[in-house]
Coordinates of C-alpha atoms in Angstrom, one line a residue:
X1 CA -28.4 25.4 42.8
X2 CA -31.7 26.4 41.2
X3 CA -30.3 29.7 40.1
X4 CA -27.3 27.9 38.5
X5 CA -29.6 25.5 36.7
X6 CA -31.7 28.4 35.3
X7 CA -28.5 30.2 34.1
X8 CA -27.2 27.0 32.4
X9 CA -30.5 26.7 30.5
X10 CA -30.4 30.3 29.3
X11 CA -26.8 29.8 28.1
X12 CA -27.7 26.7 26.2
X13 CA -30.6 28.4 24.5
X14 CA -28.4 31.3 23.5
X15 CA -25.8 29.0 22.0
X16 CA -28.5 27.1 20.0
X17 CA -29.8 30.4 18.7
X18 CA -26.3 31.6 17.6
X19 CA -25.6 28.3 15.8
X20 CA -28.9 28.6 14.0
X21 CA -28.2 32.2 12.8
X22 CA -24.7 31.2 11.7
X23 CA -26.0 28.2 9.7
X24 CA -28.7 30.2 8.0
X25 CA -26.3 33.0 7.0
X26 CA -23.7 30.5 5.7
X27 CA -26.3 28.6 3.7
X28 CA -27.7 31.8 2.1
X29 CA -24.2 32.9 1.2
X30 CA -23.4 29.6 -0.4
X31 CA -26.5 29.6 -2.5
X32 CA -25.8 33.2 -3.6
X33 CA -22.2 32.2 -4.5
X34 CA -23.3 29.1 -6.4
X35 CA -25.7 31.2 -8.4
X36 CA -22.9 33.6 -9.4
X37 CA -20.9 30.7 -10.8
X38 CA -23.8 29.3 -12.8
X39 CA -24.5 26.5 -10.3
X40 CA -28.0 26.8 -9.0
X41 CA -28.9 24.7 -6.0
X42 CA -25.9 22.2 -6.2
X43 CA -22.5 21.5 -7.6
X44 CA -21.3 22.3 -11.1
X45 CA -22.4 19.9 -13.9
X46 CA -18.8 18.6 -14.4
X47 CA -18.5 17.8 -10.7
X48 CA -21.8 15.9 -10.8
X49 CA -20.5 14.0 -13.8
X50 CA -17.3 13.1 -11.9
X51 CA -19.5 11.9 -9.0
X52 CA -21.2 9.5 -11.3
X53 CA -17.7 8.2 -12.3
X54 CA -16.9 7.8 -8.6
X55 CA -20.1 6.0 -7.7
X56 CA -19.9 3.9 -10.8
X57 CA -16.6 2.5 -12.1
X58 CA -14.5 3.5 -9.2
X59 CA -16.9 2.0 -6.7
X60 CA -17.1 -1.2 -8.7
X61 CA -13.3 -1.4 -8.8
X62 CA -13.2 -1.1 -5.0
X63 CA -15.8 -3.8 -4.6
X64 CA -13.8 -6.2 -6.9
X65 CA -10.6 -5.4 -5.0
X66 CA -12.2 -6.1 -1.7
X67 CA -13.1 -9.6 -2.9
X68 CA -9.4 -10.3 -3.6
X69 CA -8.4 -8.8 -0.2
X70 CA -4.8 -8.4 1.0
X71 CA -2.5 -6.0 -0.9
X72 CA -5.0 -5.5 -3.7
X73 CA -7.7 -4.3 -1.3
X74 CA -5.3 -1.9 0.5
X75 CA -4.0 -0.5 -2.8
X76 CA -7.6 0.1 -4.1
X77 CA -8.5 2.0 -1.0
X78 CA -5.5 4.3 -1.7
X79 CA -6.8 4.8 -5.3
X80 CA -10.2 5.8 -4.0
X81 CA -8.6 8.3 -1.7
X82 CA -6.7 9.8 -4.6
X83 CA -9.9 10.1 -6.6
X84 CA -11.6 11.8 -3.6
X85 CA -8.7 14.3 -3.5
X86 CA -9.2 15.0 -7.3
X87 CA -12.9 15.5 -6.7
X88 CA -12.2 18.2 -4.1
X89 CA -9.9 19.9 -6.6
X90 CA -12.6 19.8 -9.3
X91 CA -15.1 21.3 -6.8
X92 CA -12.6 24.1 -6.0
X93 CA -12.1 24.8 -9.7
X94 CA -15.8 25.0 -10.3
X95 CA -16.2 27.8 -7.7
X96 CA -12.9 29.8 -7.9
X97 CA -10.9 31.4 -10.6
X98 CA -7.5 29.9 -11.7
X99 CA -4.6 31.2 -9.5
X100 CA -1.0 31.7 -10.5
X101 CA 1.0 28.6 -11.6
X102 CA 3.0 28.3 -8.3
X103 CA -0.3 28.4 -6.3
X104 CA -1.8 25.7 -8.6
X105 CA 1.2 23.5 -7.7
X106 CA 0.4 23.9 -4.0
X107 CA -3.2 23.0 -4.6
X108 CA -2.3 19.9 -6.5
X109 CA 0.0 18.6 -3.7
X110 CA -2.7 16.5 -2.0
X111 CA -3.2 14.6 -5.3
X112 CA 0.5 14.2 -6.0
X113 CA 1.0 12.9 -2.5
X114 CA -1.7 10.3 -3.0
X115 CA -0.1 9.2 -6.3
X116 CA 3.3 8.9 -4.6
X117 CA 1.8 6.8 -1.8
X118 CA 0.3 4.4 -4.3
X119 CA 3.6 4.0 -6.1
X120 CA 5.6 3.5 -2.9
X121 CA 3.2 0.8 -1.8
X122 CA 4.0 -1.2 -4.9
X123 CA 7.7 -0.7 -4.5
X124 CA 7.6 -1.9 -0.9
X125 CA 5.6 -5.0 -1.8
X126 CA 7.7 -6.5 -4.6
X127 CA 7.4 -9.9 -3.0
X128 CA 3.6 -9.8 -3.2
X129 CA 1.8 -12.6 -5.0
X130 CA -0.4 -9.8 -6.5
X131 CA 2.6 -7.8 -7.8
X132 CA 1.2 -7.6 -11.3
X133 CA -2.0 -6.1 -9.9
X134 CA -0.1 -3.5 -7.9
X135 CA 2.1 -2.7 -10.9
X136 CA -0.9 -2.1 -13.1
X137 CA -2.2 0.4 -10.7
X138 CA 1.1 2.0 -9.9
X139 CA 2.1 2.5 -13.5
X140 CA -1.2 4.1 -14.5
X141 CA -2.2 6.2 -11.5
X142 CA -0.3 9.2 -12.7
X143 CA -3.3 9.6 -15.1
X144 CA -4.8 11.7 -12.3
X145 CA -2.4 14.4 -13.3
X146 CA -4.5 15.2 -16.4
X147 CA -5.8 18.2 -14.6
X148 CA -2.4 19.8 -15.1
X149 CA -2.1 18.6 -18.7
X150 CA -3.1 21.0 -21.5
X151 CA -4.1 21.4 -24.2
X152 CA -5.0 17.7 -24.6
X153 CA -5.4 15.9 -21.3
X154 CA -7.4 13.0 -22.8
X155 CA -4.4 11.5 -24.7
X156 CA -2.4 11.7 -21.6
X157 CA -4.9 9.5 -19.7
X158 CA -4.9 7.0 -22.7
X159 CA -1.1 6.8 -22.5
X160 CA -1.3 5.9 -18.8
X161 CA -4.1 3.3 -19.6
X162 CA -1.7 1.6 -22.1
X163 CA 0.9 1.3 -19.3
X164 CA -1.7 -0.5 -17.1
X165 CA -2.6 -2.9 -20.0
X166 CA 0.9 -4.3 -20.0
X167 CA 0.4 -5.7 -16.5
X168 CA -3.3 -6.4 -16.7
X169 CA -2.6 -8.8 -19.6
X170 CA -0.3 -10.7 -17.2
X171 CA -3.1 -10.9 -14.7
X172 CA -5.5 -12.2 -17.3
X173 CA -2.8 -14.8 -18.4
X174 CA -2.4 -16.1 -14.9
X175 CA -6.1 -16.2 -13.8
X176 CA -8.3 -16.2 -17.0
X177 CA -9.1 -19.9 -16.7
X178 CA -8.8 -20.3 -12.9
X179 CA -10.3 -17.4 -11.1
X180 CA -12.9 -15.1 -12.7
X181 CA -12.6 -12.6 -9.8
X182 CA -9.3 -11.4 -11.2
X183 CA -10.8 -11.0 -14.7
X184 CA -13.6 -8.8 -13.2
X185 CA -10.9 -6.8 -11.4
X186 CA -9.1 -6.1 -14.6
X187 CA -12.2 -5.1 -16.4
X188 CA -13.4 -2.7 -13.7
X189 CA -9.9 -1.1 -13.4
X190 CA -9.5 -0.4 -17.1
X191 CA -13.0 0.8 -17.2
X192 CA -12.1 3.7 -14.8
X193 CA -9.6 5.2 -17.3
X194 CA -11.9 4.6 -20.3
X195 CA -14.7 6.5 -18.6
X196 CA -12.3 9.2 -17.4
X197 CA -11.2 9.8 -21.0
X198 CA -14.9 10.2 -22.0
X199 CA -15.5 12.5 -19.1
X200 CA -12.5 14.7 -20.1
X201 CA -13.6 14.8 -23.7
X202 CA -17.0 16.0 -22.7
X203 CA -16.1 18.6 -20.0
X204 CA -12.4 19.4 -20.2
X205 CA -11.4 18.9 -23.8
X206 CA -8.6 21.4 -23.9
X207 CA -7.8 21.4 -20.1
X208 CA -9.4 21.9 -16.8
X209 CA -12.3 24.3 -16.8
X210 CA -11.9 26.9 -14.0
X211 CA -14.7 29.3 -12.9
X212 CA -14.7 32.6 -14.7
X213 CA -16.1 34.5 -11.7
X214 CA -15.6 34.6 -8.0
X215 CA -12.4 34.9 -6.0
X216 CA -9.1 33.5 -7.0
X217 CA -8.4 30.0 -5.6
X218 CA -5.9 29.6 -2.7
X219 CA -5.0 27.1 -0.1
X220 CA -7.5 28.8 2.3
X221 CA -10.3 28.2 -0.3
X222 CA -9.3 24.6 -0.6
X223 CA -9.5 24.3 3.2
X224 CA -13.0 25.8 3.0
X225 CA -14.0 23.2 0.4
X226 CA -12.8 20.4 2.5
X227 CA -14.7 21.7 5.6
X228 CA -17.9 22.4 3.7
X229 CA -19.0 18.8 3.8
X230 CA -19.6 18.6 0.1
X231 CA -17.8 15.2 -0.3
X232 CA -19.0 12.0 -1.9
X233 CA -18.3 8.9 0.2
X234 CA -17.8 5.6 -1.6
X235 CA -19.8 2.5 -0.4
X236 CA -18.4 0.9 2.8
X237 CA -17.1 -2.6 2.8
X238 CA -19.7 -5.4 3.3
X239 CA -20.3 -6.3 7.0
X240 CA -18.3 -9.2 8.3
X241 CA -20.0 -12.6 8.5
X242 CA -21.6 -13.6 11.8
X243 CA -19.4 -15.3 14.2
X244 CA -19.7 -19.1 14.9
X245 CA -22.1 -20.2 17.6
X246 CA -20.7 -20.8 21.1
X247 CA -19.1 -24.1 21.6
X248 CA -20.4 -24.6 25.2
X249 CA -23.6 -23.8 27.0
X250 CA -23.0 -20.4 28.7
X251 CA -25.4 -21.3 31.5
X252 CA -23.5 -24.3 32.9
X253 CA -20.4 -22.3 34.2
X254 CA -22.8 -20.0 36.0
X255 CA -24.6 -23.0 37.6
X256 CA -21.3 -24.7 38.5
X257 CA -20.0 -21.5 40.1
X258 CA -23.2 -21.1 42.1
X259 CA -23.0 -24.7 43.3
X260 CA -19.4 -24.3 44.3
X261 CA -20.1 -21.2 46.4
X262 CA -23.1 -22.9 48.1
X263 CA -20.8 -25.9 49.0
X264 CA -18.2 -23.5 50.4
X265 CA -20.6 -21.7 52.6
X266 CA -22.1 -25.0 53.8
X267 CA -18.7 -26.1 55.0
X268 CA -18.0 -22.7 56.7
X269 CA -21.2 -23.0 58.6
X270 CA -20.1 -26.2 60.2
X271 CA -18.0 -24.1 62.7
X272 CA -15.6 -26.3 64.7
X273 CA -16.9 -29.4 63.1
X274 CA -15.1 -28.5 59.9
X275 CA -11.8 -29.9 61.3
X276 CA -13.3 -33.4 61.8
X277 CA -12.1 -34.5 58.4
X278 CA -8.4 -33.6 59.0
X279 CA -5.8 -36.3 59.7
X280 CA -3.5 -36.1 62.7
X281 CA 0.2 -35.8 61.7
X282 CA 2.8 -37.2 64.1
X283 CA 6.2 -35.5 64.9
X284 CA 8.1 -38.0 62.8
X285 CA 6.1 -36.9 59.7
X286 CA 6.7 -33.2 60.3
X287 CA 9.6 -31.8 58.1
X288 CA 10.7 -29.1 60.7
X289 CA 11.1 -31.8 63.4
X290 CA 12.6 -34.6 61.3
X291 CA 15.9 -33.6 59.5
X292 CA 15.8 -36.8 57.4
X293 CA 12.7 -35.6 55.6
X294 CA 14.4 -32.3 54.7
X295 CA 17.3 -34.2 53.1
X296 CA 15.0 -35.9 50.7
X297 CA 14.3 -32.6 48.9
X298 CA 11.1 -30.8 48.2
X299 CA 7.9 -32.7 47.6
X300 CA 7.3 -33.7 44.0
X301 CA 4.5 -31.6 42.4
X302 CA 1.9 -33.5 40.5
X303 CA 2.2 -32.9 36.7
X304 CA -1.0 -30.8 36.4
X305 CA -1.9 -29.0 33.3
X306 CA -0.6 -25.7 34.6
X307 CA 2.9 -27.0 35.2
X308 CA 3.2 -29.2 32.1
X309 CA 5.5 -27.9 29.3
X310 CA 3.7 -26.8 26.2
X311 CA 3.4 -29.9 23.9
X312 CA 4.2 -27.8 20.8
X313 CA 6.9 -25.3 20.2
X314 CA 6.2 -22.1 18.1
X315 CA 6.4 -22.9 14.5
X316 CA 8.6 -20.9 12.1
X317 CA 6.4 -19.5 9.3
X318 CA 7.2 -21.2 6.0
X319 CA 9.4 -19.4 3.7
X320 CA 7.5 -17.9 0.8
X321 CA 8.8 -19.3 -2.5
X322 CA 8.9 -17.4 -5.8
X323 CA 9.5 -18.4 -9.3
X324 CA 12.9 -17.1 -10.7
X325 CA 12.5 -14.3 -13.3
X326 CA 14.9 -13.1 -16.0
X327 CA 12.9 -11.2 -18.7
X328 CA 12.7 -7.8 -20.4
X329 CA 9.6 -5.9 -19.2
X330 CA 9.2 -2.8 -21.4
X331 CA 12.5 -1.1 -21.0
X332 CA 13.4 -2.9 -17.8
X333 CA 15.3 -6.1 -17.4
X334 CA 13.9 -8.0 -14.4
X335 CA 16.2 -10.4 -12.7
X336 CA 14.5 -11.7 -9.5
X337 CA 14.7 -14.7 -7.1
X338 CA 17.7 -16.4 -8.7
X339 CA 19.4 -18.9 -6.4
X340 CA 22.7 -20.7 -7.1
X341 CA 22.7 -19.6 -10.8
X342 CA 26.1 -18.7 -12.2
X343 CA 25.2 -18.7 -15.9
X344 CA 22.8 -15.7 -16.0
X345 CA 23.5 -13.6 -19.1
X346 CA 21.7 -10.6 -20.6
X347 CA 22.3 -9.8 -24.3
X348 CA 20.7 -7.6 -27.0
X349 CA 20.8 -4.6 -24.7
X350 CA 20.0 -1.0 -25.6
X351 CA 21.0 2.4 -24.2
X352 CA 17.4 3.1 -22.9
X353 CA 17.1 -0.1 -21.0
X354 CA 17.7 -0.5 -17.2
X355 CA 18.4 -3.6 -15.1
X356 CA 16.7 -4.3 -11.8
X357 CA 18.1 -7.2 -9.8
X358 CA 16.0 -8.3 -6.8
X359 CA 16.6 -11.0 -4.1
X360 CA 19.2 -13.0 -6.0
X361 CA 21.4 -15.2 -3.8
X362 CA 24.7 -17.0 -4.6
X363 CA 24.4 -16.1 -8.3
X364 CA 26.3 -14.3 -11.0
X365 CA 24.9 -12.2 -13.8
X366 CA 26.7 -10.9 -16.9
X367 CA 25.3 -8.0 -18.9
X368 CA 26.7 -7.6 -22.4
X369 CA 26.5 -4.3 -24.2
X370 CA 25.7 -0.8 -22.8
X371 CA 22.6 0.0 -20.8
X372 CA 21.3 3.0 -18.9
X373 CA 21.6 1.9 -15.3
X374 CA 21.8 -1.1 -13.0
X375 CA 20.1 -1.6 -9.5
X376 CA 21.0 -4.4 -7.2
X377 CA 18.4 -4.7 -4.4
X378 CA 18.1 -7.2 -1.5
X379 CA 20.8 -9.6 -2.8
X380 CA 23.3 -11.7 -1.0
X381 CA 26.6 -13.2 -2.3
X382 CA 25.9 -11.9 -5.8
X383 CA 28.3 -11.2 -8.6
X384 CA 27.7 -8.7 -11.4
X385 CA 29.8 -8.4 -14.6
X386 CA 29.0 -5.7 -17.2
X387 CA 30.5 -4.0 -20.1
X388 CA 29.3 -0.4 -19.8
X389 CA 26.6 1.7 -18.2
X390 CA 25.4 5.2 -19.1
X391 CA 24.2 6.2 -15.6
X392 CA 25.0 4.5 -12.3
X393 CA 25.2 1.1 -10.7
X394 CA 23.3 1.2 -7.4
X395 CA 23.5 -1.4 -4.6
X396 CA 20.9 -1.2 -1.8
X397 CA 20.0 -3.5 1.1
X398 CA 22.5 -6.0 -0.1
X399 CA 25.7 -7.7 1.2
X400 CA 28.6 -9.7 -0.2
X401 CA 28.3 -8.1 -3.6
X402 CA 31.1 -8.3 -6.3
X403 CA 31.0 -5.9 -9.2
X404 CA 33.5 -5.6 -12.1
X405 CA 33.8 -3.7 -15.4
X406 CA 35.6 -5.6 -18.2
X407 CA 38.1 -3.8 -20.4
X408 CA 40.5 -5.6 -22.8
X409 CA 44.1 -5.0 -21.8
X410 CA 46.5 -5.3 -24.8
X411 CA 49.6 -7.4 -24.3
X412 CA 51.3 -6.7 -27.7
X413 CA 52.0 -3.4 -29.3
X414 CA 53.4 -2.3 -32.6
X415 CA 55.3 0.9 -33.4
X416 CA 55.4 2.4 -36.9
X417 CA 56.8 5.6 -38.6
X418 CA 54.0 7.6 -40.1
X419 CA 56.3 10.0 -41.9
X420 CA 56.8 12.5 -39.2
X421 CA 56.8 10.6 -35.9
X422 CA 56.7 7.2 -34.3
X423 CA 53.1 5.9 -33.5
X424 CA 52.6 3.1 -31.0
X425 CA 49.3 1.2 -30.9
X426 CA 48.0 -2.3 -29.8
X427 CA 48.7 -5.1 -32.2
X428 CA 45.9 -5.9 -34.6
X429 CA 45.5 -9.4 -33.1
X430 CA 44.5 -7.7 -29.8
X431 CA 41.9 -5.3 -31.4

């Protein structure tokens, strides 16, 4: 056993020595590599500037989102993860040369996946009370694609910021005079894109600045960046409040249990005397010797708490109510939460407009003119009448849907000789 112990100690010392040598060599190589790329003793200046944006406006947005909780908090955490993915890409670009275009697309995939996740969350939570908050984020988060926009990525971010403003104005309209937390949330979110535009103008005016030296970037180099530990972590959420004080004294159950055990052992120590308190039962009181007692059925159990039915039945959660919507939002007609409405009409349509119909029941909508496309989602017993559509009419997650296209059918015709042949056409009264 002693020899085994000595051998284990020697192995442990050898492993520690090897880890130390590997760490020193890796550190010296990293310092040398950073010096080659003009980054002495740390990350590139434009990565440091991006870190200040993360720890400033992005962190403030996350704090304000956590105060609102729910879907807004979840969405904000996704946004922060997307910014972290972009930070890793910037760190890669500061240390490696720009690869071929198809390789750049592969390196951008983590960011594009995060953007898609954020947008999908909004689409799957259309019934959320914070839908305008989710829409503001979802419509503007593609701004993170500025790293692939050239030669002017700044205006691209501004365009996405304008898309967010449409929905943040709705948030301000709903909460400006009732809940200042939502106002702070709007300011902190829009501030992210304002600061990002300033950051791009200073460091990447005509496009992302890749390193001019070093190896060409690849998926392996991105993996190396992620494993290097050069990541910036955003502040954690505040600790939960302390729990309420105990309702009962925790010492009394212990004392009662001790007393009960003492009483039990005292009775057992009586020996044969323990049966003195038992009452003698005669034969006419025994069920197995008296058939008449068996005919009376089993003994009635006392209605103790353990055998009583539950006084309350499980409650059905209340149905969440929403205000009906029929409005033009940008280029989208929103028709939502309409019940028992058979006089819904959309006029003044344009070819670039689309119609999205969501959770409408026992209603009928007529769309006049020609629009791009129509989507019917989560509707029941719904009727749709329209004149014309450029693209498609899509029905998803719905049932009992009636759809019709209206065309005039002429009933009267006139035939005339045009000098060479007979020409038949609908009568003018039908045109």
